[in-house]
GROMACS .gro file of C-alpha atoms in nm:
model
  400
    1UNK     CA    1   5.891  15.932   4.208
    2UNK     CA    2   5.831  15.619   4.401
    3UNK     CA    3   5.475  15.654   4.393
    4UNK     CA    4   5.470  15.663   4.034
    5UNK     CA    5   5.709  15.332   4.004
    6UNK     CA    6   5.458  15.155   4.241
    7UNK     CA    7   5.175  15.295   4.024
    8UNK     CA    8   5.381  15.146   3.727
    9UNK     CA    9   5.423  14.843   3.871
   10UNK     CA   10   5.057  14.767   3.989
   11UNK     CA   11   4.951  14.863   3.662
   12UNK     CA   12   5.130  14.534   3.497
   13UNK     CA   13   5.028  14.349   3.800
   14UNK     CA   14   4.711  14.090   3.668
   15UNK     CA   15   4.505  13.779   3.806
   16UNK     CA   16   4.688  13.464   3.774
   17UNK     CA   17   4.512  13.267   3.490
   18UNK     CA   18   4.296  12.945   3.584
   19UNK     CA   19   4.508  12.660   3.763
   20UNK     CA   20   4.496  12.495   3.431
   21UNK     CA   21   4.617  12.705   3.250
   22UNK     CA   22   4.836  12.832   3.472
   23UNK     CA   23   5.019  12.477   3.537
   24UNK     CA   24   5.066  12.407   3.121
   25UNK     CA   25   5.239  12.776   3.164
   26UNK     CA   26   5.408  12.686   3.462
   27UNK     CA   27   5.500  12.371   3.282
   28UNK     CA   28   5.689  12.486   3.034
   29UNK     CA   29   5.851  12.838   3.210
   30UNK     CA   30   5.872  12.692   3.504
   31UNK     CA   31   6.320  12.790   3.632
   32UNK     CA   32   6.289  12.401   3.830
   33UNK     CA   33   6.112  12.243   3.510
   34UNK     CA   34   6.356  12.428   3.279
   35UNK     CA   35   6.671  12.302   3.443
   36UNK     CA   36   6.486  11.931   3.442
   37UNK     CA   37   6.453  12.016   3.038
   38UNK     CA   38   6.770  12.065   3.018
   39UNK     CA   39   6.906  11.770   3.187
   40UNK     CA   40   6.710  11.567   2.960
   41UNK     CA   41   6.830  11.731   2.654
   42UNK     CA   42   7.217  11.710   2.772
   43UNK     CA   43   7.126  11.333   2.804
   44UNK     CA   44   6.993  11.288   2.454
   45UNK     CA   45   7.285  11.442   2.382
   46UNK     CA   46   7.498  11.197   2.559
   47UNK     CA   47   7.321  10.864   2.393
   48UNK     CA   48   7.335  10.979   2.072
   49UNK     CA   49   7.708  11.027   2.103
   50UNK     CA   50   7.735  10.697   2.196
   51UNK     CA   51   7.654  10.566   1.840
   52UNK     CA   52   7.940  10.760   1.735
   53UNK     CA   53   8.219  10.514   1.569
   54UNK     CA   54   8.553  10.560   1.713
   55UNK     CA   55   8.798  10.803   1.466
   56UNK     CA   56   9.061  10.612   1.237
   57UNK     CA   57   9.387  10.736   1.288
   58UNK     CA   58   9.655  10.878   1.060
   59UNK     CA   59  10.015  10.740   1.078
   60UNK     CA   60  10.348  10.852   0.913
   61UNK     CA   61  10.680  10.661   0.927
   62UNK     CA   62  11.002  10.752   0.826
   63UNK     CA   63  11.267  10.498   0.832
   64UNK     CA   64  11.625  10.479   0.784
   65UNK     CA   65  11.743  10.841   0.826
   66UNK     CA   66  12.110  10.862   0.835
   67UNK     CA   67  12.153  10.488   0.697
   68UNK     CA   68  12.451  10.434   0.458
   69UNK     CA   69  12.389  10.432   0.095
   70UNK     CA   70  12.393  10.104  -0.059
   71UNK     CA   71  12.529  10.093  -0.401
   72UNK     CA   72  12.474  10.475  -0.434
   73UNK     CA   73  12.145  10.432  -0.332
   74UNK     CA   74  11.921  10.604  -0.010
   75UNK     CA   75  11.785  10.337   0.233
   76UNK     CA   76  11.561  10.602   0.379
   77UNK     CA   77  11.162  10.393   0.398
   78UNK     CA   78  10.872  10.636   0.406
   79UNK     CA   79  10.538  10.468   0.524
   80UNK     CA   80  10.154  10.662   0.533
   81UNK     CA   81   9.909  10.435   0.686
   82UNK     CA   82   9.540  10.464   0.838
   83UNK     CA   83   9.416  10.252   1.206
   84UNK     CA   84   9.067  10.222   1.171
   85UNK     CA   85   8.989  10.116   1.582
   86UNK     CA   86   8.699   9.798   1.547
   87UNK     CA   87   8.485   9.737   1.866
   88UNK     CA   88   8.419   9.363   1.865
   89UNK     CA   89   8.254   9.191   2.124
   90UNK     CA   90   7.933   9.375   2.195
   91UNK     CA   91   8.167   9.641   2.327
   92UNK     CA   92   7.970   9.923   2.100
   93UNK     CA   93   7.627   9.776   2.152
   94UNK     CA   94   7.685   9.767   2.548
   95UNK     CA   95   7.820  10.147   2.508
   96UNK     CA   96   7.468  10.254   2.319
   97UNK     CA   97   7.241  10.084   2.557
   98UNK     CA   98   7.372  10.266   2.873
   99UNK     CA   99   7.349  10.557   2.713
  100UNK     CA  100   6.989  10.513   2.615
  101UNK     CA  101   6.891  10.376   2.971
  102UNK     CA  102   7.015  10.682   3.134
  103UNK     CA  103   6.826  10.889   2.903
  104UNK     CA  104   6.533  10.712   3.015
  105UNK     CA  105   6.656  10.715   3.387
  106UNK     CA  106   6.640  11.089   3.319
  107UNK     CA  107   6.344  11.104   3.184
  108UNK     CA  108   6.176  10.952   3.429
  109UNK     CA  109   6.377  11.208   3.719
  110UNK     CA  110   6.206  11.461   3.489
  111UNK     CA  111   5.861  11.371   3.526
  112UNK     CA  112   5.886  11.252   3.863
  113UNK     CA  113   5.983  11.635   3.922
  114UNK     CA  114   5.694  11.812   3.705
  115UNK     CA  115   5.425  11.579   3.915
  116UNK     CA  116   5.591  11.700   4.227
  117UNK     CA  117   5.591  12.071   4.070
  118UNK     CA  118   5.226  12.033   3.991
  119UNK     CA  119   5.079  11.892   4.308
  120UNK     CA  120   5.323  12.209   4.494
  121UNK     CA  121   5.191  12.470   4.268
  122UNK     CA  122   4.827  12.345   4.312
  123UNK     CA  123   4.864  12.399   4.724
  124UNK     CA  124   5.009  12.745   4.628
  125UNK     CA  125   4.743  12.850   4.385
  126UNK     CA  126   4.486  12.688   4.703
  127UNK     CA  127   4.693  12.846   4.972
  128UNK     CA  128   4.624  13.206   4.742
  129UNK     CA  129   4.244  13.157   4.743
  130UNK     CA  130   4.264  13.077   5.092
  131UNK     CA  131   4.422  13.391   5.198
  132UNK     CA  132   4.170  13.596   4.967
  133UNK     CA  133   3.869  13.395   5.143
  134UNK     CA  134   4.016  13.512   5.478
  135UNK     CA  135   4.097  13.877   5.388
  136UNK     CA  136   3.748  13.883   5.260
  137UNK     CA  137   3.615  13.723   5.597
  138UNK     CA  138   3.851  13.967   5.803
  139UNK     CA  139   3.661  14.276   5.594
  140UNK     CA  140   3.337  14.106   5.642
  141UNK     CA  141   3.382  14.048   5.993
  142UNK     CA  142   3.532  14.450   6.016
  143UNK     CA  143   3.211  14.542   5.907
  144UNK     CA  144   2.996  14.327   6.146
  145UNK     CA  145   3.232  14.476   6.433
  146UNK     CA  146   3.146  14.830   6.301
  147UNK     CA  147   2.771  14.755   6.249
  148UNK     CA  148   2.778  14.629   6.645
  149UNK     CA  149   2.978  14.945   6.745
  150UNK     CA  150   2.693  15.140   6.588
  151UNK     CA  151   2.429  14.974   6.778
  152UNK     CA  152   2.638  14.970   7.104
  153UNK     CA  153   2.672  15.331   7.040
  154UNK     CA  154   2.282  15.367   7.005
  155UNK     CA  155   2.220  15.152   7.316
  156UNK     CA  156   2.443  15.373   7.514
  157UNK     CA  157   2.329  15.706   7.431
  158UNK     CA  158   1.947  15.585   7.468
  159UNK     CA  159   2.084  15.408   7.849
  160UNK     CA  160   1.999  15.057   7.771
  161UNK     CA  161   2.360  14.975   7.770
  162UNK     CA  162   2.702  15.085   8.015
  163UNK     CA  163   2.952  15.259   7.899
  164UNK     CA  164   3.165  14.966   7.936
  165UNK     CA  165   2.971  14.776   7.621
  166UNK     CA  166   3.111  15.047   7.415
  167UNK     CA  167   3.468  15.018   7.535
  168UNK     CA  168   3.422  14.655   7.401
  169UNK     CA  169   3.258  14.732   7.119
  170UNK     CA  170   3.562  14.918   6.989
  171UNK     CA  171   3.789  14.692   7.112
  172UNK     CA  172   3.624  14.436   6.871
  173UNK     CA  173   3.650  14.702   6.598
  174UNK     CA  174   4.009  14.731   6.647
  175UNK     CA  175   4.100  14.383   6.663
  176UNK     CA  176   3.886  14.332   6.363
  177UNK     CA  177   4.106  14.583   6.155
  178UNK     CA  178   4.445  14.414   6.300
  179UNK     CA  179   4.339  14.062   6.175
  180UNK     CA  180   4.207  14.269   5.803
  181UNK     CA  181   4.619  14.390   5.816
  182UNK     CA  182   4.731  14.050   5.884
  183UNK     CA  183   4.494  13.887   5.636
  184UNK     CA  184   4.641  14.143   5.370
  185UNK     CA  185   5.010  14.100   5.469
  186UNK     CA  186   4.888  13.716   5.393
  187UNK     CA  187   4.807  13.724   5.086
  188UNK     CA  188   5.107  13.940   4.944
  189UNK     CA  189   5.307  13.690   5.078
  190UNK     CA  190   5.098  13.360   4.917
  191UNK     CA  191   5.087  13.555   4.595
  192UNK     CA  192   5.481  13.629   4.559
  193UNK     CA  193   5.558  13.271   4.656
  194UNK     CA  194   5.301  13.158   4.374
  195UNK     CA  195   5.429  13.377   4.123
  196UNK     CA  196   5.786  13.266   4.199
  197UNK     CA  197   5.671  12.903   4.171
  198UNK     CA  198   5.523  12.937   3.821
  199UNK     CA  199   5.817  13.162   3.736
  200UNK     CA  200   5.614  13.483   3.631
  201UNK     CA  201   5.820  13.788   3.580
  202UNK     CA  202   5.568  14.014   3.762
  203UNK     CA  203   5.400  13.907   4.045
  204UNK     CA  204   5.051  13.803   3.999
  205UNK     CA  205   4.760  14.060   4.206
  206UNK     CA  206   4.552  13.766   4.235
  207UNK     CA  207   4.360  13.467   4.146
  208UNK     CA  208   4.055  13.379   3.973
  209UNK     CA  209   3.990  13.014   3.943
  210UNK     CA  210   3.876  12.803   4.232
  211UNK     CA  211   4.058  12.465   4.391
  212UNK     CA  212   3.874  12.508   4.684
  213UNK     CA  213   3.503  12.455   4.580
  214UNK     CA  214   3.641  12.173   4.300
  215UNK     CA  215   3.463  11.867   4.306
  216UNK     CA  216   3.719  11.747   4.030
  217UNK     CA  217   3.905  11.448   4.277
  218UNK     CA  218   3.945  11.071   4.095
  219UNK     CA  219   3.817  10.768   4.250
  220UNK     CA  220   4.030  10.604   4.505
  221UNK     CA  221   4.151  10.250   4.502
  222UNK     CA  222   4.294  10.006   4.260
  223UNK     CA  223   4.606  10.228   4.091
  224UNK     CA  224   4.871  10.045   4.022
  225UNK     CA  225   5.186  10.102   4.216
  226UNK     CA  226   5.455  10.003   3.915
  227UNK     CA  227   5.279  10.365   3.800
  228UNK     CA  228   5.428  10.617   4.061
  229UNK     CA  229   5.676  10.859   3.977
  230UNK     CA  230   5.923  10.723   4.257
  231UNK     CA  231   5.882  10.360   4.149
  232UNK     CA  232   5.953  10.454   3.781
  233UNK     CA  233   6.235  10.667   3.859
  234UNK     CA  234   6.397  10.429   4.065
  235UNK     CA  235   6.373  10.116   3.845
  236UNK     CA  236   6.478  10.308   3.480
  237UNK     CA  237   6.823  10.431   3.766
  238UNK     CA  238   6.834  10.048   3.856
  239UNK     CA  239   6.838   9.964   3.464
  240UNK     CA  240   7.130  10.258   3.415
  241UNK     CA  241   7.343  10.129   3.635
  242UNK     CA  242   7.302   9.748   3.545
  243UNK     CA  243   7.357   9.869   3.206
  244UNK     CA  244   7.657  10.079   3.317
  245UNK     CA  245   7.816   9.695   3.471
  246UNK     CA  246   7.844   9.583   3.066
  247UNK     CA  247   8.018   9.865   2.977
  248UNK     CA  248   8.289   9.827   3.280
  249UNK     CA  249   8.282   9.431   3.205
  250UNK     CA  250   8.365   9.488   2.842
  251UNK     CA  251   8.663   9.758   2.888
  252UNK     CA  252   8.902   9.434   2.921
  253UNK     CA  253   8.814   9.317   2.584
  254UNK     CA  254   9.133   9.399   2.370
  255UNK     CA  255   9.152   9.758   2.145
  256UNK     CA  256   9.151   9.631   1.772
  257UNK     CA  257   9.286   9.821   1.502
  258UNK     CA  258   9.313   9.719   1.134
  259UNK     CA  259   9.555   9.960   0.944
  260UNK     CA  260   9.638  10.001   0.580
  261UNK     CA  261   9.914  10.240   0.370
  262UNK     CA  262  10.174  10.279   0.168
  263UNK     CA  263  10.557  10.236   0.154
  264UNK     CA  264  10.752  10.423  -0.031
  265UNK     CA  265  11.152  10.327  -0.112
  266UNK     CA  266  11.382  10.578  -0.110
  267UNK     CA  267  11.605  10.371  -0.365
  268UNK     CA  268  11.355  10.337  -0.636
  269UNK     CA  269  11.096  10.579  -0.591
  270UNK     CA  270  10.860  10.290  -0.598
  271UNK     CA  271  10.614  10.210  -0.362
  272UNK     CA  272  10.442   9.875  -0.179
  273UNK     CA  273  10.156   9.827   0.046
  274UNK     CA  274  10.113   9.738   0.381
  275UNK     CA  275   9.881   9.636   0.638
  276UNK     CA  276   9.819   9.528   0.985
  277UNK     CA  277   9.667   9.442   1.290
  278UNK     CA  278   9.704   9.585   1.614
  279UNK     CA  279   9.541   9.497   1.983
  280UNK     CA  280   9.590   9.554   2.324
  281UNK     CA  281   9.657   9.313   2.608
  282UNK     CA  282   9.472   9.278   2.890
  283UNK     CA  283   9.751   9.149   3.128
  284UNK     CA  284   9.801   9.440   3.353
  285UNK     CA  285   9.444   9.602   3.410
  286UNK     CA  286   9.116   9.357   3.311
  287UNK     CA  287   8.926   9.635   3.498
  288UNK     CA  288   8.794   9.383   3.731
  289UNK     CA  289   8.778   9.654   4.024
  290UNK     CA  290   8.520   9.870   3.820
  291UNK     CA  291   8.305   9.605   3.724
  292UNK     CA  292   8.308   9.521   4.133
  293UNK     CA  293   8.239   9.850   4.204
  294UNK     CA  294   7.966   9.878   3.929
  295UNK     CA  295   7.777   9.569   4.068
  296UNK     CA  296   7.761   9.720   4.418
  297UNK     CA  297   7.583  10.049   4.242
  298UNK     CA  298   7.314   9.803   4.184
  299UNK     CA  299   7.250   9.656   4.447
  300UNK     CA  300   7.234   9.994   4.668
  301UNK     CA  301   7.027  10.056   4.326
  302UNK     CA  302   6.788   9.750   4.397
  303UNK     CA  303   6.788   9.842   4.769
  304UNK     CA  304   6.615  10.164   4.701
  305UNK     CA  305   6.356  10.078   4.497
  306UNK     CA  306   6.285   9.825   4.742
  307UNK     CA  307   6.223  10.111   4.984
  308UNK     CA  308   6.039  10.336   4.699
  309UNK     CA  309   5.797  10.042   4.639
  310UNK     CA  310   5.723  10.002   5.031
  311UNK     CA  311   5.744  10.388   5.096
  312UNK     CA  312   5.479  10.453   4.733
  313UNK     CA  313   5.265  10.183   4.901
  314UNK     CA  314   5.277  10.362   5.232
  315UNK     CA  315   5.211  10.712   5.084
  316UNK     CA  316   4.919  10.616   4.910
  317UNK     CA  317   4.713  10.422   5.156
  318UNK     CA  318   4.814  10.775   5.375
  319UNK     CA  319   4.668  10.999   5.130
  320UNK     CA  320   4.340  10.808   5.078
  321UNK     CA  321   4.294  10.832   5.409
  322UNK     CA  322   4.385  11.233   5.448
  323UNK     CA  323   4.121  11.269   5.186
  324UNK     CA  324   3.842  11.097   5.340
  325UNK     CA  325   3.929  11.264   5.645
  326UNK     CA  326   3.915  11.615   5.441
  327UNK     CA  327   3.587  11.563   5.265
  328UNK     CA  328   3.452  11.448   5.631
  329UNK     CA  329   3.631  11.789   5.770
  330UNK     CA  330   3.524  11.998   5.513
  331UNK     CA  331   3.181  11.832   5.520
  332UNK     CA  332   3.156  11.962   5.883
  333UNK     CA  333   3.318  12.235   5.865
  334UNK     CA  334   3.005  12.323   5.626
  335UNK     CA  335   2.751  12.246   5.813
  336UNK     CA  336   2.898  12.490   6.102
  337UNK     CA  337   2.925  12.784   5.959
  338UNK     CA  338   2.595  12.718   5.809
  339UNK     CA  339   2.456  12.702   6.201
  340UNK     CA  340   2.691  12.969   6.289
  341UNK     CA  341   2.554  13.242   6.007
  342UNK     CA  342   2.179  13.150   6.134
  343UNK     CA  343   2.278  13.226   6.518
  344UNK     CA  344   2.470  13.521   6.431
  345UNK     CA  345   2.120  13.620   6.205
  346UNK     CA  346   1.914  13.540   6.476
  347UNK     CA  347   2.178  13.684   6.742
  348UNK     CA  348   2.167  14.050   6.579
  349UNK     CA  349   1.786  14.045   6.585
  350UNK     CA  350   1.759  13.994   6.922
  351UNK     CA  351   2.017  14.237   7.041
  352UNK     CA  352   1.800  14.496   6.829
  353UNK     CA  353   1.530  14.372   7.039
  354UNK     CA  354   1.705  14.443   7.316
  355UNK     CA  355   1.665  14.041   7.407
  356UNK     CA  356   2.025  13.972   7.354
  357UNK     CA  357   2.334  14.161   7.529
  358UNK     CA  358   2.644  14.290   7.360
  359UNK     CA  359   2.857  13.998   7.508
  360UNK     CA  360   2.652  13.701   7.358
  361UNK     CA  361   2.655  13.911   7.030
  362UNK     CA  362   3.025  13.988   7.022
  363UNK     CA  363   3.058  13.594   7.137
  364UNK     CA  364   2.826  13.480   6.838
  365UNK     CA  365   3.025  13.702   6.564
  366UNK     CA  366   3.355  13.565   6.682
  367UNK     CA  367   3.212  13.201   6.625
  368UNK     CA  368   3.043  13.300   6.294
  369UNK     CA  369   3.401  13.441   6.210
  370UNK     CA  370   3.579  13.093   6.354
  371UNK     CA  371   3.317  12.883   6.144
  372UNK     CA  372   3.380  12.994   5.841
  373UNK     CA  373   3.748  13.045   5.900
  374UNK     CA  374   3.729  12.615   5.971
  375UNK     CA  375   3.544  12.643   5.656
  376UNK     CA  376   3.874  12.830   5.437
  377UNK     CA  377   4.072  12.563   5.638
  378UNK     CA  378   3.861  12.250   5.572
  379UNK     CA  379   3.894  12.379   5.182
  380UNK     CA  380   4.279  12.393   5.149
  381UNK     CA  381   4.355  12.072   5.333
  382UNK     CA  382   4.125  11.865   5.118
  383UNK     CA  383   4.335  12.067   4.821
  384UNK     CA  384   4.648  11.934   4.979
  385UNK     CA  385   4.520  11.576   5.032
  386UNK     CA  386   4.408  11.548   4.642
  387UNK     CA  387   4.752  11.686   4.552
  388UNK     CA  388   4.913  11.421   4.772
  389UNK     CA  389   4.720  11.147   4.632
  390UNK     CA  390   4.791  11.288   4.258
  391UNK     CA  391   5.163  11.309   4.323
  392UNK     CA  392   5.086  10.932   4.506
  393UNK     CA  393   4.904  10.794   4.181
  394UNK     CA  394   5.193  10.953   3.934
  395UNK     CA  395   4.959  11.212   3.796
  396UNK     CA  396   4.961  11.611   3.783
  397UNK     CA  397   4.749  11.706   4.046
  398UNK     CA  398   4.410  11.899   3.927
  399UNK     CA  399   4.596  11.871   3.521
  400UNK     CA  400   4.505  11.509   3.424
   0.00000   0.00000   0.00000
């Protein structure tokens, strides 16, 4: 029964798509994106009830009950009236714009978060490829082991070699099959965290597009800083709060009400009008605290965008250098496992030849294997610096 779940469950198992595609998926299914959708629609939700107008109220009055009669007549007074509250002062207007500059503070959190998501799910889609290059390497390299424990075995039998070259032989065979398990066990575990990440339901068996080998990476130099996710974010929550300090400083500002209605006499059925003004007075409470307290959230607000325009400065001249240093890595890395295959080539032909022992041989496959292992590694950090300097420039890494 188990065996046929698993079966079941490979069977919906598929490739993840291209890293394109796969981040516009990602982008819109995404549980950390969805929850950052949400916010901002909660936060539309908020400004536009800020252009609400405040409800009238409805009041009823009855006057006089249990008065003496005068002349025969009841002295009971029944009055209907409706309080229509009026903002005055700006006190509507300075509601409305806070409400619309933390929808754009939130907005901004939002995208801030998908070009973090993006430049984190382009290292895990890299990080996948990676591992696959390596399990490939660690079969490759399983077969070169078994291909030299083959010719060991040869050498032995026809007395060119000791019995102690074929004791090594297989212990390069096994450890060649323990770093194919590991490789294996690496690459379930880069694939679950990926599929997680883009929040597919089933976890993907693999991928098929290459970050690796891109030569997609955008000119360095000359972006502007007022661009970056962090800057933006933190000057739209700078805006929301200074917008939040006319809203405190305009609480004092007396409650208005106009009223109208009707009075009705108990004595002659007839009835008169009536209307009114009523306000508060700000004696007691001219919310002076808030507004203090309001002011301070802006400055700790202009404090940290201070520190996100030094820290986005800082980040990017960092990543511009990480990805020089990459290219330069990867560039080398290149060039030795190009030397490394021709001495391994040229290795094997001699100990055919019976020119080169089994040591030098096993020595020259383990450097072949540790070249082009540099190689994988080279690869994914130059992956990781370009995401950097994306999520540096305020752009989704390997999307725009």
């Amino acid at each position: 029964m188990v065996l046929l779940v698993s079966s079941a469950s490979l069977g919906y198992a598929a490739d993840a798509p291209p890293y394109g595609a796969l981040l516009q998926q990602a982008l819109a299914e995404a549980p950390t994106l969805l929850e950052q959708q949400a916010n901002v629609s909660a936060a539309t939700a908020d400004a536009a009830q800020t252009r609400a107008w405040p409800n009238p109220r409805v009041d009823t009055v009855i006057e006089n009950l249990g008065a003496p009669s005068s002349g025969g007549q009841s002295q009971r007074q029944n009055t209907y009236s409706i309080t229509q509250p009026v903002e005055i002062l700006g006190k509507r207007g300075a509601r409305i714009e806070a409400g619309e500059r933390n929808l754009i503070a939130v907005e901004a959190r939002r995208r801030q978060a998908q070009i973090a998501f993006a430049a984190e799910l382009a290292v895990a889609y890299a990080t996948v490829e990676a591992t696959q290059a390596r399990k490939t390497l660690a079969q490759d390299d399983l077969a070169r082991a078994n291909d030299d424990l083959r010719a060991a075995r040869a050498m032995v039998q026809a007395g060119k070699e000791a019995d102690l070259r074929l004791a090594q032989a297989q212990a390069s065979v096994a450890a060649a099959q323990a770093g194919e398990q590991a490789a294996s066990a690496d690459v379930t575990q880069a694939l679950e965290r990926l599929s997680a990440l883009a929040g597919a339901s089933t976890p993907y068996s693999g991928v098929t597009g290459s970050l690796l080998t891109t030569t997609k990476a955008r000119a360095m130099g000359g972006e502007a800083l007022g661009e970056t996710p962090a800057i933006v974010t933190a000057q739209a929550e700078r805006d929301a709060l200074d917008a939040q300090v006319q809203v405190e400083q305009k609480k004092w500002i007396p409650d208005v009400g106009l009223s109208a209605g009707v009075r009705r006499y108990g004595w002659t059925n007839e009835s008169g009008y009536v209307v009114g003004v009523s306000a508060t007075i700000p004696i007691l409470d001219r919310n002076s605290n808030a507004v203090a307290g309001a002011k301070q959230r802006v400055i700790a607000a202009e404090a940290r965008l201070a520190s996100a325009r030094l820290q986005a400065a800082a980040t990017r001249r960092s990543a511009e250098a990480q990805v020089i240093a990459a290219e330069q890595r990867l560039s080398a890395a290149t060039e030795g496992e190009r030397a490394a295959s021709e001495a391994y080539r040229l290795g094997r032909i001699g100990y055919d030849a019976g020119k080169t022992s089994l040591l030098e041989l096993l020595a020259i496959r383990r450097a072949l294997s540790d070249a082009k292992g540099l190689t994988i590694d080279a690869g994914l950090a130059r992956v990781r610096a370009l995401a950097a300097l994306a999520q540096a420039d305020g752009r989704l890494a390997f999307g725009e």
